[in-house]
CSV table of C-alpha atoms in Angstrom, one decimal:
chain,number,residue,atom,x,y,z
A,1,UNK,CA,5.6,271.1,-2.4
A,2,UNK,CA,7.0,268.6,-0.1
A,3,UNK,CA,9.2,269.8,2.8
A,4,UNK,CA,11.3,267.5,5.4
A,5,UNK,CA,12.7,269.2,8.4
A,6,UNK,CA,15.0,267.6,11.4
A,7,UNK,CA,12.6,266.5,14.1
A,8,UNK,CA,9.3,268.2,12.5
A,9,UNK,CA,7.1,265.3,10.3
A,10,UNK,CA,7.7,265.6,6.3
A,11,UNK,CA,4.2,267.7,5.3
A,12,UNK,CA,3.0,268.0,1.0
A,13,UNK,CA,1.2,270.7,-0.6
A,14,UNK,CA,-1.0,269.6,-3.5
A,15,UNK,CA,-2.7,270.9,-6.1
A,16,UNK,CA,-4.3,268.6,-8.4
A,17,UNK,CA,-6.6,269.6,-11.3
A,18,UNK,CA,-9.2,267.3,-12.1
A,19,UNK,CA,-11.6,267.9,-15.4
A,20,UNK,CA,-10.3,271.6,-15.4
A,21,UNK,CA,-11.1,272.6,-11.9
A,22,UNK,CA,-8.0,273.0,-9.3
A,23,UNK,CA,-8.0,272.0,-5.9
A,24,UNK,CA,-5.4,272.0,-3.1
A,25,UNK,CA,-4.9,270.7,-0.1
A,26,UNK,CA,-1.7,270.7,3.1
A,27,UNK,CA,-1.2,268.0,5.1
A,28,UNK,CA,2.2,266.5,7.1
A,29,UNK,CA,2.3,262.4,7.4
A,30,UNK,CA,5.1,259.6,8.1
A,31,UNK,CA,7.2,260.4,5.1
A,32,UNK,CA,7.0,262.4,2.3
A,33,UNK,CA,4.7,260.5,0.0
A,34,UNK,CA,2.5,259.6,3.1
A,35,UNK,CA,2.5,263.3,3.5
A,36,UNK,CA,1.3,263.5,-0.3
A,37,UNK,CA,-1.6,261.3,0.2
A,38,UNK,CA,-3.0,262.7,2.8
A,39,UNK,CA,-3.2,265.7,0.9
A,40,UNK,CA,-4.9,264.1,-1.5
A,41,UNK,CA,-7.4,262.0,0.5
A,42,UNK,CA,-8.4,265.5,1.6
A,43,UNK,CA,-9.4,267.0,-1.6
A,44,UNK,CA,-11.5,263.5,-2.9
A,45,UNK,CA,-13.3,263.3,0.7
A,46,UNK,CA,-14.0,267.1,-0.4
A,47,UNK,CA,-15.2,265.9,-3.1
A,48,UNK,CA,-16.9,263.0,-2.1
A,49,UNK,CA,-14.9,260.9,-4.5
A,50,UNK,CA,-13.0,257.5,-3.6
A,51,UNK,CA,-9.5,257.1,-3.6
A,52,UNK,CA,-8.2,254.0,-4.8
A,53,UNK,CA,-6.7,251.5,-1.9
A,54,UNK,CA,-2.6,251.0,-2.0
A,55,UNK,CA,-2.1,247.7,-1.5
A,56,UNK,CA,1.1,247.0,-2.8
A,57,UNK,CA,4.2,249.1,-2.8
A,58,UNK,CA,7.4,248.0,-5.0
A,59,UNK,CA,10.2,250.1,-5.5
A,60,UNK,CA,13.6,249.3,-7.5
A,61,UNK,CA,16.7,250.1,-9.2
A,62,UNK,CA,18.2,248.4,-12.0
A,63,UNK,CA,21.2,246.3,-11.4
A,64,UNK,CA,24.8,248.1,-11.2
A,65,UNK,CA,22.5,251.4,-10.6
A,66,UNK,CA,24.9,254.4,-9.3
A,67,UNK,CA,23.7,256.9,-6.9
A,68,UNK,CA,22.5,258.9,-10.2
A,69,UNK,CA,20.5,255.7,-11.4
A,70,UNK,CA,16.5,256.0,-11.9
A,71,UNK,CA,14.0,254.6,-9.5
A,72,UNK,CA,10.8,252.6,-10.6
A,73,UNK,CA,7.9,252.4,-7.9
A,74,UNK,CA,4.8,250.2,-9.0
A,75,UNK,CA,2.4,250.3,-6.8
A,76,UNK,CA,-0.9,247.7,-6.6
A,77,UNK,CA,-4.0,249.9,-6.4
A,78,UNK,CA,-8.1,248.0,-5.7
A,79,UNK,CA,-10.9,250.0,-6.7
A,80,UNK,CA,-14.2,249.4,-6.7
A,81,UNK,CA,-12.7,245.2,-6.4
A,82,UNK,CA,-10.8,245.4,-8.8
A,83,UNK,CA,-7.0,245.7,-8.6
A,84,UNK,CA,-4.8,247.5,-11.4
A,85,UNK,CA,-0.7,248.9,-10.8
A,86,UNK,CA,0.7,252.2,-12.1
A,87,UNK,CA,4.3,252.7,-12.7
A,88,UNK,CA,6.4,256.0,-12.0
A,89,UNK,CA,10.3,256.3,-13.4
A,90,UNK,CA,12.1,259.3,-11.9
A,91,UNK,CA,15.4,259.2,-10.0
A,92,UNK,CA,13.8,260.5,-6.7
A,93,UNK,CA,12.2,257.8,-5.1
A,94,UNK,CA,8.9,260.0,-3.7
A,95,UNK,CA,8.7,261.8,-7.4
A,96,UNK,CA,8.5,258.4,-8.9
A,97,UNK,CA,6.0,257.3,-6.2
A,98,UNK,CA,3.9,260.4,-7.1
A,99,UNK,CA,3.9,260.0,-11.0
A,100,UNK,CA,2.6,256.2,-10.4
A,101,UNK,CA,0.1,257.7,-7.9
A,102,UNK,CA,-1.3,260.5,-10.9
A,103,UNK,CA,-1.2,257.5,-13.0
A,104,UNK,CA,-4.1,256.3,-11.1
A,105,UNK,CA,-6.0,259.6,-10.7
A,106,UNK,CA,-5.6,259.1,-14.5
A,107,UNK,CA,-7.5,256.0,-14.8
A,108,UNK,CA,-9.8,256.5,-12.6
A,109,UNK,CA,-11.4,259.9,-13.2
A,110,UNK,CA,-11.0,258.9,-17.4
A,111,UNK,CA,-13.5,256.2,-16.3
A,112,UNK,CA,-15.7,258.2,-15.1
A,113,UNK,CA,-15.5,260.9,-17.7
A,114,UNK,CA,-16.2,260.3,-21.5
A,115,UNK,CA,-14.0,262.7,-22.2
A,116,UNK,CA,-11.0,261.3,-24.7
A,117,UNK,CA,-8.4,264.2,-22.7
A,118,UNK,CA,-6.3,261.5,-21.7
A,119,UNK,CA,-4.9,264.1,-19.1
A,120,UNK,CA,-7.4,265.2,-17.0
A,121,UNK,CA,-6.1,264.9,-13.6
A,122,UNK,CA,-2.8,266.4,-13.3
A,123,UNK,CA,-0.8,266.8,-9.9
A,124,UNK,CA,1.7,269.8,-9.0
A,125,UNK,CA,4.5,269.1,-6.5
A,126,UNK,CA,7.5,270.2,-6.0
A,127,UNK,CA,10.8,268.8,-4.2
């Protein structure tokens, strides 16, 4: 869950589960999805897994968008060197941050697994 508060810093509980095992983790940050990946850096240092690097963060909203209108965040991830983006469509800005950020766990525990379950990471959240 991710909770914003006047004058208290936005804080995320996650629970992730990755290759059938859940995991979760609290942690407050700068905003809501910094809040999010905190909470999430947590749980892979846990693990002693490695998180992906954001280093790129787009968001946008189609032309003539209303206040109703969907928001697409890609966001630029390096891993190991190498750089791939994810893409999340929701019409909450953080939510669609989120879904480009489990798009990523996605990749990169299915490369380490030769499992064909093209869902083994899966985040839970809630607004």
């Amino acid at each position: 869950s991710l909770s914003l508060s006047f004058g208290m810093k936005p804080s995320a509980s996650v629970q992730i589960e990755i290759s059938g095992n859940l995991y979760q983790e609290t942690s407050s940050g700068d905003g809501q999805y910094d809040a999010f990946m905190k909470a999430l850096r947590i749980i892979y240092d846990k693990l002693g897994k490695d998180l992906p690097l954001l280093t790129d963060y787009q968001v946008s909203i189609p032309p003539g968008g209303k206040t109703d209108a969907l928001v697409e965040t890609v966001i630029t991830w390096n891993h190991d060197g190498k750089e791939f983006r994810t893409r999340g469509l929701d019409a909450d800005q953080t939510e669609s941050a989120i879904k480009a950020t489990e798009k990523m766990l996605n990749i990169i525990e299915n490369k380490k697994n030769t499992l064909t379950d093209r869902s083994l990471t899966r985040a839970t959240y809630e607004i």
